[in-house]
Amino acid sequence: MEELKNTAPILHVSHLKKSFDDVAVLKDISFDLNAGEVLSIIGPSGSGKSTLLRCLTQLETFEAGEVCIDGKDMVIPGVKTKNGVKYAPAKTLREIRLSTGLVFQNFNLFPHLTVLQNLTLAPIRVLEKNREEARDLARELLKRMGLENKEKAYPCELSGGQQQRVSIARALAMNPKILFFDEPTSALDPELTGEVLKIIKGLTELQMTMVIVTHEMAFARDVADKVLFMDGGVIVEQGTPEYVFGKSENDRLNAFLSRFAND
Ligand SMILES: Nc1ncnc2c1ncn2[C@@H]1O[C@H](COP(=O)(O)OP(=O)(O)O)[C@@H](O)[C@H]1O
Ligand SMILES: [Mg+2]
């Protein structure tokens, strides 16, 4: 049994479908990810990447398919309702939600709170940690992000790269099983992109399971165990970085990659 448990993927997505007002945005998405692995998702704008992350982190609902995160089903398998799937009970959804974290393109820090307060708010309110414990963890995370002298700063006093490092620390403070990133460097000036990518790369040493949507192709290739290429709401190709970035003969993928050839 133990062996079976260890080999089950931490994230299992099967035949997921999502529409907005009858427009199909995710058409039939299936993939698996094992604990400790990193998945890069690439693809043109409008292909459904953000919607996929939003469905997996429960910011959006989907109509069909199955999602299983860390052994828990987000929807009840095989049960359909008139609107689509039947979601699991609230308690299960909460547990699943707490096992995922999402880092947004635009940081989404609380502007009226200091860096330290941004990091301790949810652990205290949601995880019911005591103040000292939450503060100690926050300081440890800020140190890892190279921001130990910024705990009293407000987000507006920080560079974009620093704000994004705070939001990564904030997500880590909830101790997620899977960390999702939606274009974490797209809002940054080019000279600040590297510092954020370095932090994300550093998390692989902690065996953090991560799903990263990015337009940084060299990074997507370097950091990933697995790559998905999405276009028009479907996964057009998936495989190892070596395959997706070099060996695939898929025309849509290669046309997309050729746009980044001089980066
Ligand atoms: N809240 C929404 N309402 C209606 N359409 C949406 C909404 N969010 C996204 N879409 C549409 O879904 C498609 C996929 O969007 P998105 O997931 O943001 O793609 P990507 O992140 O790959 O750029 C786009 O056509 C977009 O316009
Ligand atoms: Mg997007």
PDB file of C-alpha atoms and ligand atoms in Angstrom:
ATOM      1  CA  MET A   1       0.000   0.000   0.000  1.00  0.00           C
ATOM      2  CA  GLU A   2       2.749   2.405   0.970  1.00  0.00           C
ATOM      3  CA  GLU A   3       4.330   1.958  -2.412  1.00  0.00           C
ATOM      4  CA  LEU A   4       1.068   2.679  -4.196  1.00  0.00           C
ATOM      5  CA  LYS A   5       0.620   5.849  -2.174  1.00  0.00           C
ATOM      6  CA  ASN A   6       4.077   7.098  -3.070  1.00  0.00           C
ATOM      7  CA  THR A   7       3.590   6.618  -6.774  1.00  0.00           C
ATOM      8  CA  ALA A   8       0.196   8.374  -7.031  1.00  0.00           C
ATOM      9  CA  PRO A   9       0.569  11.803  -8.632  1.00  0.00           C
ATOM     10  CA  ILE A  10       0.111  14.766  -6.299  1.00  0.00           C
ATOM     11  CA  LEU A  11      -1.862  16.512  -9.043  1.00  0.00           C
ATOM     12  CA  HIS A  12      -4.137  14.615 -11.378  1.00  0.00           C
ATOM     13  CA  VAL A  13      -6.235  16.454 -13.955  1.00  0.00           C
ATOM     14  CA  SER A  14      -8.468  14.513 -16.264  1.00  0.00           C
ATOM     15  CA  HIS A  15     -10.727  15.733 -19.107  1.00  0.00           C
ATOM     16  CA  LEU A  16     -11.184  19.152 -17.527  1.00  0.00           C
ATOM     17  CA  LYS A  17     -13.519  21.505 -19.412  1.00  0.00           C
ATOM     18  CA  LYS A  18     -14.392  25.123 -18.723  1.00  0.00           C
ATOM     19  CA  SER A  19     -16.424  27.695 -20.662  1.00  0.00           C
ATOM     20  CA  PHE A  20     -17.250  31.345 -20.208  1.00  0.00           C
ATOM     21  CA  ASP A  21     -20.730  32.115 -21.591  1.00  0.00           C
ATOM     22  CA  ASP A  22     -20.727  29.140 -23.924  1.00  0.00           C
ATOM     23  CA  VAL A  23     -17.222  29.875 -25.173  1.00  0.00           C
ATOM     24  CA  ALA A  24     -15.058  26.835 -24.469  1.00  0.00           C
ATOM     25  CA  VAL A  25     -11.799  28.051 -22.929  1.00  0.00           C
ATOM     26  CA  LEU A  26     -10.457  24.726 -21.629  1.00  0.00           C
ATOM     27  CA  LYS A  27     -11.496  21.928 -23.919  1.00  0.00           C
ATOM     28  CA  ASP A  28     -10.181  18.645 -22.599  1.00  0.00           C
ATOM     29  CA  ILE A  29      -7.214  19.052 -20.298  1.00  0.00           C
ATOM     30  CA  SER A  30      -5.493  16.004 -18.834  1.00  0.00           C
ATOM     31  CA  PHE A  31      -2.112  15.725 -17.157  1.00  0.00           C
ATOM     32  CA  ASP A  32      -0.409  14.401 -14.025  1.00  0.00           C
ATOM     33  CA  LEU A  33       2.342  15.772 -11.839  1.00  0.00           C
ATOM     34  CA  ASN A  34       4.322  13.899  -9.201  1.00  0.00           C
ATOM     35  CA  ALA A  35       5.361  15.352  -5.859  1.00  0.00           C
ATOM     36  CA  GLY A  36       8.607  17.272  -6.078  1.00  0.00           C
ATOM     37  CA  GLU A  37       8.311  17.797  -9.821  1.00  0.00           C
ATOM     38  CA  VAL A  38       8.164  21.095 -11.665  1.00  0.00           C
ATOM     39  CA  LEU A  39       5.799  21.647 -14.573  1.00  0.00           C
ATOM     40  CA  SER A  40       6.225  24.565 -16.971  1.00  0.00           C
ATOM     41  CA  ILE A  41       3.191  25.652 -18.971  1.00  0.00           C
ATOM     42  CA  ILE A  42       3.845  27.644 -22.124  1.00  0.00           C
ATOM     43  CA  GLY A  43       1.572  28.892 -24.877  1.00  0.00           C
ATOM     44  CA  PRO A  44       0.248  32.016 -26.568  1.00  0.00           C
ATOM     45  CA  SER A  45      -1.878  34.612 -24.838  1.00  0.00           C
ATOM     46  CA  GLY A  46      -5.514  33.558 -24.600  1.00  0.00           C
ATOM     47  CA  SER A  47      -4.761  29.832 -24.727  1.00  0.00           C
ATOM     48  CA  GLY A  48      -6.307  29.218 -21.287  1.00  0.00           C
ATOM     49  CA  LYS A  49      -3.232  29.018 -19.042  1.00  0.00           C
ATOM     50  CA  SER A  50      -4.502  31.397 -16.357  1.00  0.00           C
ATOM     51  CA  THR A  51      -7.966  29.860 -16.441  1.00  0.00           C
ATOM     52  CA  LEU A  52      -6.427  26.434 -15.861  1.00  0.00           C
ATOM     53  CA  LEU A  53      -4.491  27.669 -12.808  1.00  0.00           C
ATOM     54  CA  ARG A  54      -7.617  29.438 -11.541  1.00  0.00           C
ATOM     55  CA  CYS A  55      -9.651  26.231 -11.829  1.00  0.00           C
ATOM     56  CA  LEU A  56      -6.973  24.227  -9.987  1.00  0.00           C
ATOM     57  CA  THR A  57      -6.776  26.805  -7.186  1.00  0.00           C
ATOM     58  CA  GLN A  58     -10.575  27.145  -6.935  1.00  0.00           C
ATOM     59  CA  LEU A  59     -10.768  30.746  -8.113  1.00  0.00           C
ATOM     60  CA  GLU A  60     -12.949  29.488 -10.961  1.00  0.00           C
ATOM     61  CA  THR A  61     -15.299  26.542 -11.257  1.00  0.00           C
ATOM     62  CA  PHE A  62     -15.207  24.059 -14.118  1.00  0.00           C
ATOM     63  CA  GLU A  63     -18.026  22.086 -15.706  1.00  0.00           C
ATOM     64  CA  ALA A  64     -16.527  18.735 -16.522  1.00  0.00           C
ATOM     65  CA  GLY A  65     -13.578  16.557 -15.641  1.00  0.00           C
ATOM     66  CA  GLU A  66     -11.767  15.482 -12.518  1.00  0.00           C
ATOM     67  CA  VAL A  67      -9.082  17.101 -10.396  1.00  0.00           C
ATOM     68  CA  CYS A  68      -7.346  15.236  -7.604  1.00  0.00           C
ATOM     69  CA  ILE A  69      -4.831  17.084  -5.437  1.00  0.00           C
ATOM     70  CA  ASP A  70      -2.784  15.258  -2.814  1.00  0.00           C
ATOM     71  CA  GLY A  71      -5.234  12.350  -2.829  1.00  0.00           C
ATOM     72  CA  LYS A  72      -8.363  14.502  -2.505  1.00  0.00           C
ATOM     73  CA  ASP A  73     -10.981  14.782  -5.247  1.00  0.00           C
ATOM     74  CA  MET A  74     -12.137  18.336  -5.930  1.00  0.00           C
ATOM     75  CA  VAL A  75     -15.307  17.052  -7.575  1.00  0.00           C
ATOM     76  CA  ILE A  76     -17.136  13.837  -6.874  1.00  0.00           C
ATOM     77  CA  PRO A  77     -16.006  11.355  -9.532  1.00  0.00           C
ATOM     78  CA  GLY A  78     -18.679  10.188 -11.926  1.00  0.00           C
ATOM     79  CA  VAL A  79     -21.438  12.459 -10.529  1.00  0.00           C
ATOM     80  CA  LYS A  80     -22.944  15.010 -12.910  1.00  0.00           C
ATOM     81  CA  THR A  81     -25.380  17.836 -12.170  1.00  0.00           C
ATOM     82  CA  LYS A  82     -27.289  20.073 -14.570  1.00  0.00           C
ATOM     83  CA  ASN A  83     -24.465  22.654 -14.390  1.00  0.00           C
ATOM     84  CA  GLY A  84     -21.757  20.072 -14.775  1.00  0.00           C
ATOM     85  CA  VAL A  85     -19.709  18.499 -12.022  1.00  0.00           C
ATOM     86  CA  LYS A  86     -20.638  18.093  -8.380  1.00  0.00           C
ATOM     87  CA  TYR A  87     -18.038  19.714  -6.153  1.00  0.00           C
ATOM     88  CA  ALA A  88     -16.788  17.986  -3.008  1.00  0.00           C
ATOM     89  CA  PRO A  89     -18.119  19.141   0.397  1.00  0.00           C
ATOM     90  CA  ALA A  90     -16.872  22.516   1.658  1.00  0.00           C
ATOM     91  CA  LYS A  91     -14.520  20.937   4.195  1.00  0.00           C
ATOM     92  CA  THR A  92     -12.726  18.931   1.504  1.00  0.00           C
ATOM     93  CA  LEU A  93     -12.556  21.946  -0.801  1.00  0.00           C
ATOM     94  CA  ARG A  94     -11.007  23.981   1.986  1.00  0.00           C
ATOM     95  CA  GLU A  95      -8.398  21.290   2.648  1.00  0.00           C
ATOM     96  CA  ILE A  96      -7.559  21.160  -1.035  1.00  0.00           C
ATOM     97  CA  ARG A  97      -7.415  24.942  -1.214  1.00  0.00           C
ATOM     98  CA  LEU A  98      -5.012  25.051   1.705  1.00  0.00           C
ATOM     99  CA  SER A  99      -2.724  22.592  -0.042  1.00  0.00           C
ATOM    100  CA  THR A 100      -2.276  24.953  -2.999  1.00  0.00           C
ATOM    101  CA  GLY A 101      -0.743  28.401  -3.304  1.00  0.00           C
ATOM    102  CA  LEU A 102      -0.866  30.848  -6.198  1.00  0.00           C
ATOM    103  CA  VAL A 103       1.614  33.574  -7.061  1.00  0.00           C
ATOM    104  CA  PHE A 104       0.093  36.167  -9.378  1.00  0.00           C
ATOM    105  CA  GLN A 105       1.622  38.248 -12.126  1.00  0.00           C
ATOM    106  CA  ASN A 106       0.754  41.478 -10.314  1.00  0.00           C
ATOM    107  CA  PHE A 107       1.871  40.374  -6.824  1.00  0.00           C
ATOM    108  CA  ASN A 108      -1.522  41.084  -5.176  1.00  0.00           C
ATOM    109  CA  LEU A 109       0.044  42.063  -1.857  1.00  0.00           C
ATOM    110  CA  PHE A 110      -2.132  43.862   0.690  1.00  0.00           C
ATOM    111  CA  PRO A 111      -1.060  47.488   0.139  1.00  0.00           C
ATOM    112  CA  HIS A 112      -2.047  48.707   3.622  1.00  0.00           C
ATOM    113  CA  LEU A 113      -0.034  46.024   5.438  1.00  0.00           C
ATOM    114  CA  THR A 114       3.713  45.829   6.012  1.00  0.00           C
ATOM    115  CA  VAL A 115       5.751  43.027   4.490  1.00  0.00           C
ATOM    116  CA  LEU A 116       5.727  41.132   7.776  1.00  0.00           C
ATOM    117  CA  GLN A 117       1.963  41.582   8.195  1.00  0.00           C
ATOM    118  CA  ASN A 118       1.420  40.374   4.624  1.00  0.00           C
ATOM    119  CA  LEU A 119       3.248  37.186   5.548  1.00  0.00           C
ATOM    120  CA  THR A 120       1.643  36.534   8.916  1.00  0.00           C
ATOM    121  CA  LEU A 121      -2.002  37.458   8.262  1.00  0.00           C
ATOM    122  CA  ALA A 122      -3.216  34.203   6.704  1.00  0.00           C
ATOM    123  CA  PRO A 123      -1.119  31.860   8.881  1.00  0.00           C
ATOM    124  CA  ILE A 124      -2.649  33.540  11.977  1.00  0.00           C
ATOM    125  CA  ARG A 125      -6.217  33.924  10.698  1.00  0.00           C
ATOM    126  CA  VAL A 126      -6.554  30.812   8.576  1.00  0.00           C
ATOM    127  CA  LEU A 127      -4.061  28.310  10.026  1.00  0.00           C
ATOM    128  CA  GLU A 128      -4.569  29.682  13.556  1.00  0.00           C
ATOM    129  CA  LYS A 129      -0.847  29.859  14.221  1.00  0.00           C
ATOM    130  CA  ASN A 130       0.223  31.926  17.166  1.00  0.00           C
ATOM    131  CA  ARG A 131       1.742  35.310  16.459  1.00  0.00           C
ATOM    132  CA  GLU A 132       5.319  34.399  17.437  1.00  0.00           C
ATOM    133  CA  GLU A 133       5.360  31.233  15.407  1.00  0.00           C
ATOM    134  CA  ALA A 134       3.961  33.047  12.355  1.00  0.00           C
ATOM    135  CA  ARG A 135       6.490  35.841  12.762  1.00  0.00           C
ATOM    136  CA  ASP A 136       9.436  33.449  13.122  1.00  0.00           C
ATOM    137  CA  LEU A 137       8.471  31.595   9.954  1.00  0.00           C
ATOM    138  CA  ALA A 138       7.896  34.875   8.087  1.00  0.00           C
ATOM    139  CA  ARG A 139      11.364  36.103   9.060  1.00  0.00           C
ATOM    140  CA  GLU A 140      12.952  32.850   7.989  1.00  0.00           C
ATOM    141  CA  LEU A 141      11.201  33.069   4.620  1.00  0.00           C
ATOM    142  CA  LEU A 142      12.157  36.731   4.157  1.00  0.00           C
ATOM    143  CA  LYS A 143      15.751  35.757   4.801  1.00  0.00           C
ATOM    144  CA  ARG A 144      15.563  33.085   2.129  1.00  0.00           C
ATOM    145  CA  MET A 145      14.191  35.723  -0.253  1.00  0.00           C
ATOM    146  CA  GLY A 146      17.034  38.120   0.598  1.00  0.00           C
ATOM    147  CA  LEU A 147      14.579  40.575   2.174  1.00  0.00           C
ATOM    148  CA  GLU A 148      15.423  40.335   5.856  1.00  0.00           C
ATOM    149  CA  ASN A 149      15.726  44.122   6.196  1.00  0.00           C
ATOM    150  CA  LYS A 150      12.343  44.833   4.572  1.00  0.00           C
ATOM    151  CA  GLU A 151       9.873  43.478   7.108  1.00  0.00           C
ATOM    152  CA  LYS A 152       8.585  46.914   8.139  1.00  0.00           C
ATOM    153  CA  ALA A 153       8.297  48.220   4.573  1.00  0.00           C
ATOM    154  CA  TYR A 154       4.993  48.649   2.773  1.00  0.00           C
ATOM    155  CA  PRO A 155       4.616  47.081  -0.687  1.00  0.00           C
ATOM    156  CA  CYS A 156       4.686  50.494  -2.428  1.00  0.00           C
ATOM    157  CA  GLU A 157       8.172  51.079  -1.001  1.00  0.00           C
ATOM    158  CA  LEU A 158       9.571  48.003  -2.751  1.00  0.00           C
ATOM    159  CA  SER A 159      10.684  47.317  -6.314  1.00  0.00           C
ATOM    160  CA  GLY A 160       8.558  44.972  -8.407  1.00  0.00           C
ATOM    161  CA  GLY A 161      11.121  42.210  -7.964  1.00  0.00           C
ATOM    162  CA  GLN A 162      11.078  42.659  -4.200  1.00  0.00           C
ATOM    163  CA  GLN A 163       7.272  42.686  -4.144  1.00  0.00           C
ATOM    164  CA  GLN A 164       7.168  39.475  -6.098  1.00  0.00           C
ATOM    165  CA  ARG A 165       9.670  37.869  -3.720  1.00  0.00           C
ATOM    166  CA  VAL A 166       7.403  38.922  -0.822  1.00  0.00           C
ATOM    167  CA  SER A 167       4.417  37.336  -2.525  1.00  0.00           C
ATOM    168  CA  ILE A 168       6.353  34.093  -3.029  1.00  0.00           C
ATOM    169  CA  ALA A 169       7.258  34.163   0.676  1.00  0.00           C
ATOM    170  CA  ARG A 170       3.614  34.837   1.530  1.00  0.00           C
ATOM    171  CA  ALA A 171       2.520  31.795  -0.454  1.00  0.00           C
ATOM    172  CA  LEU A 172       5.227  29.635   1.176  1.00  0.00           C
ATOM    173  CA  ALA A 173       4.141  30.787   4.652  1.00  0.00           C
ATOM    174  CA  MET A 174       0.968  28.710   4.143  1.00  0.00           C
ATOM    175  CA  ASN A 175       3.125  25.625   3.573  1.00  0.00           C
ATOM    176  CA  PRO A 176       1.403  24.546   0.342  1.00  0.00           C
ATOM    177  CA  LYS A 177       1.884  21.138  -1.226  1.00  0.00           C
ATOM    178  CA  ILE A 178       1.771  22.647  -4.710  1.00  0.00           C
ATOM    179  CA  LEU A 179       2.759  26.174  -5.642  1.00  0.00           C
ATOM    180  CA  PHE A 180       1.288  27.672  -8.827  1.00  0.00           C
ATOM    181  CA  PHE A 181       2.850  30.678 -10.568  1.00  0.00           C
ATOM    182  CA  ASP A 182       0.980  32.692 -13.206  1.00  0.00           C
ATOM    183  CA  GLU A 183       3.575  34.574 -15.247  1.00  0.00           C
ATOM    184  CA  PRO A 184       5.483  35.632 -12.135  1.00  0.00           C
ATOM    185  CA  THR A 185       7.900  37.878 -14.016  1.00  0.00           C
ATOM    186  CA  SER A 186       5.662  39.383 -16.704  1.00  0.00           C
ATOM    187  CA  ALA A 187       5.024  42.593 -14.775  1.00  0.00           C
ATOM    188  CA  LEU A 188       8.719  43.138 -14.032  1.00  0.00           C
ATOM    189  CA  ASP A 189      11.350  45.214 -15.767  1.00  0.00           C
ATOM    190  CA  PRO A 190      13.809  42.877 -17.499  1.00  0.00           C
ATOM    191  CA  GLU A 191      16.605  43.607 -15.014  1.00  0.00           C
ATOM    192  CA  LEU A 192      14.386  42.428 -12.132  1.00  0.00           C
ATOM    193  CA  THR A 193      13.248  39.200 -13.775  1.00  0.00           C
ATOM    194  CA  GLY A 194      16.436  37.315 -12.943  1.00  0.00           C
ATOM    195  CA  GLU A 195      16.197  37.798  -9.191  1.00  0.00           C
ATOM    196  CA  VAL A 196      12.698  36.302  -9.129  1.00  0.00           C
ATOM    197  CA  LEU A 197      13.579  33.387 -11.400  1.00  0.00           C
ATOM    198  CA  LYS A 198      16.563  32.636  -9.189  1.00  0.00           C
ATOM    199  CA  ILE A 199      14.289  32.410  -6.138  1.00  0.00           C
ATOM    200  CA  ILE A 200      11.887  30.069  -7.945  1.00  0.00           C
ATOM    201  CA  LYS A 201      14.774  27.919  -9.137  1.00  0.00           C
ATOM    202  CA  GLY A 202      16.017  27.817  -5.547  1.00  0.00           C
ATOM    203  CA  LEU A 203      12.714  26.289  -4.441  1.00  0.00           C
ATOM    204  CA  THR A 204      13.439  23.203  -6.556  1.00  0.00           C
ATOM    205  CA  GLU A 205      16.210  22.375  -4.064  1.00  0.00           C
ATOM    206  CA  LEU A 206      13.487  22.081  -1.396  1.00  0.00           C
ATOM    207  CA  GLN A 207      11.639  19.577  -3.644  1.00  0.00           C
ATOM    208  CA  MET A 208       8.759  22.045  -3.921  1.00  0.00           C
ATOM    209  CA  THR A 209       6.109  20.852  -6.364  1.00  0.00           C
ATOM    210  CA  MET A 210       5.497  23.740  -8.747  1.00  0.00           C
ATOM    211  CA  VAL A 211       3.395  24.600 -11.783  1.00  0.00           C
ATOM    212  CA  ILE A 212       4.801  27.623 -13.576  1.00  0.00           C
ATOM    213  CA  VAL A 213       3.140  29.519 -16.416  1.00  0.00           C
ATOM    214  CA  THR A 214       5.850  31.591 -18.046  1.00  0.00           C
ATOM    215  CA  HIS A 215       7.008  33.260 -21.240  1.00  0.00           C
ATOM    216  CA  GLU A 216      10.644  32.929 -20.137  1.00  0.00           C
ATOM    217  CA  MET A 217      11.472  30.035 -22.423  1.00  0.00           C
ATOM    218  CA  ALA A 218      15.048  29.409 -21.276  1.00  0.00           C
ATOM    219  CA  PHE A 219      13.808  29.318 -17.690  1.00  0.00           C
ATOM    220  CA  ALA A 220      10.807  27.105 -18.519  1.00  0.00           C
ATOM    221  CA  ARG A 221      13.181  24.616 -20.079  1.00  0.00           C
ATOM    222  CA  ASP A 222      15.819  24.783 -17.378  1.00  0.00           C
ATOM    223  CA  VAL A 223      13.563  24.511 -14.322  1.00  0.00           C
ATOM    224  CA  ALA A 224      11.027  21.920 -15.513  1.00  0.00           C
ATOM    225  CA  ASP A 225      10.779  18.166 -15.285  1.00  0.00           C
ATOM    226  CA  LYS A 226       7.807  18.368 -17.627  1.00  0.00           C
ATOM    227  CA  VAL A 227       6.465  20.956 -20.063  1.00  0.00           C
ATOM    228  CA  LEU A 228       2.944  21.532 -21.411  1.00  0.00           C
ATOM    229  CA  PHE A 229       2.289  23.580 -24.519  1.00  0.00           C
ATOM    230  CA  MET A 230      -1.271  24.933 -24.635  1.00  0.00           C
ATOM    231  CA  ASP A 231      -2.994  26.547 -27.581  1.00  0.00           C
ATOM    232  CA  GLY A 232      -6.689  27.282 -28.048  1.00  0.00           C
ATOM    233  CA  GLY A 233      -7.734  25.616 -24.800  1.00  0.00           C
ATOM    234  CA  VAL A 234      -6.048  22.287 -25.466  1.00  0.00           C
ATOM    235  CA  ILE A 235      -2.719  20.734 -24.567  1.00  0.00           C
ATOM    236  CA  VAL A 236      -1.077  20.487 -27.956  1.00  0.00           C
ATOM    237  CA  GLU A 237       2.142  18.889 -26.717  1.00  0.00           C
ATOM    238  CA  GLN A 238       3.520  17.673 -23.420  1.00  0.00           C
ATOM    239  CA  GLY A 239       6.716  15.959 -22.460  1.00  0.00           C
ATOM    240  CA  THR A 240      10.217  16.451 -21.161  1.00  0.00           C
ATOM    241  CA  PRO A 241      11.904  19.818 -21.755  1.00  0.00           C
ATOM    242  CA  GLU A 242      14.267  18.095 -24.210  1.00  0.00           C
ATOM    243  CA  TYR A 243      11.313  16.846 -26.230  1.00  0.00           C
ATOM    244  CA  VAL A 244       9.119  19.957 -26.153  1.00  0.00           C
ATOM    245  CA  PHE A 245      11.997  22.376 -26.792  1.00  0.00           C
ATOM    246  CA  GLY A 246      13.849  20.403 -29.394  1.00  0.00           C
ATOM    247  CA  LYS A 247      12.461  17.161 -30.654  1.00  0.00           C
ATOM    248  CA  SER A 248       8.748  17.754 -31.161  1.00  0.00           C
ATOM    249  CA  GLU A 249       7.686  18.138 -34.777  1.00  0.00           C
ATOM    250  CA  ASN A 250       4.406  19.833 -33.912  1.00  0.00           C
ATOM    251  CA  ASP A 251       3.961  22.858 -36.196  1.00  0.00           C
ATOM    252  CA  ARG A 252       1.973  24.991 -33.750  1.00  0.00           C
ATOM    253  CA  LEU A 253       4.566  24.449 -31.030  1.00  0.00           C
ATOM    254  CA  ASN A 254       7.503  25.169 -33.297  1.00  0.00           C
ATOM    255  CA  ALA A 255       5.856  28.307 -34.709  1.00  0.00           C
ATOM    256  CA  PHE A 256       5.301  29.495 -31.138  1.00  0.00           C
ATOM    257  CA  LEU A 257       8.876  28.719 -30.072  1.00  0.00           C
ATOM    258  CA  SER A 258      10.367  30.409 -33.133  1.00  0.00           C
ATOM    259  CA  ARG A 259       8.974  33.703 -31.829  1.00  0.00           C
ATOM    260  CA  PHE A 260      11.322  33.396 -28.853  1.00  0.00           C
ATOM    261  CA  ALA A 261      14.304  32.191 -30.852  1.00  0.00           C
ATOM    262  CA  ASN A 262      16.288  35.410 -30.428  1.00  0.00           C
ATOM    263  CA  ASP A 263      15.572  35.852 -26.705  1.00  0.00           C
TER     264      ASP A 263
HETATM  265  N1  LIG B   1     -13.660  35.909 -16.570  1.00  0.00           N
HETATM  266  C1  LIG B   1     -13.711  35.688 -17.900  1.00  0.00           C
HETATM  267  N2  LIG B   1     -14.845  35.884 -18.608  1.00  0.00           N
HETATM  268  C2  LIG B   1     -14.911  35.654 -19.933  1.00  0.00           C
HETATM  269  N3  LIG B   1     -13.883  35.215 -20.668  1.00  0.00           N
HETATM  270  C3  LIG B   1     -12.710  35.005 -20.030  1.00  0.00           C
HETATM  271  C4  LIG B   1     -12.560  35.232 -18.626  1.00  0.00           C
HETATM  272  N4  LIG B   1     -11.287  34.931 -18.278  1.00  0.00           N
HETATM  273  C5  LIG B   1     -10.666  34.539 -19.399  1.00  0.00           C
HETATM  274  N5  LIG B   1     -11.506  34.571 -20.454  1.00  0.00           N
HETATM  275  C6  LIG B   1     -11.185  34.194 -21.849  1.00  0.00           C
HETATM  276  O1  LIG B   1     -10.664  32.888 -21.801  1.00  0.00           O
HETATM  277  C7  LIG B   1      -9.616  32.740 -22.747  1.00  0.00           C
HETATM  278  C8  LIG B   1      -8.374  32.225 -22.045  1.00  0.00           C
HETATM  279  O2  LIG B   1      -7.896  33.231 -21.179  1.00  0.00           O
HETATM  280  P1  LIG B   1      -6.694  33.017 -20.179  1.00  0.00           P
HETATM  281  O3  LIG B   1      -6.931  31.802 -19.385  1.00  0.00           O
HETATM  282  O4  LIG B   1      -6.505  34.287 -19.452  1.00  0.00           O
HETATM  283  O5  LIG B   1      -5.499  32.757 -21.198  1.00  0.00           O
HETATM  284  P2  LIG B   1      -3.914  32.913 -20.995  1.00  0.00           P
HETATM  285  O6  LIG B   1      -3.649  32.979 -19.526  1.00  0.00           O
HETATM  286  O7  LIG B   1      -3.328  31.717 -21.664  1.00  0.00           O
HETATM  287  O8  LIG B   1      -3.536  34.183 -21.703  1.00  0.00           O
HETATM  288  C9  LIG B   1      -9.432  34.074 -23.415  1.00  0.00           C
HETATM  289  O9  LIG B   1     -10.129  34.058 -24.631  1.00  0.00           O
HETATM  290  C10 LIG B   1     -10.072  35.029 -22.443  1.00  0.00           C
HETATM  291  O10 LIG B   1     -10.581  36.140 -23.095  1.00  0.00           O
HETATM  292 MG    MG B   2      -2.705  34.406 -18.406  1.00  0.00          MG
END
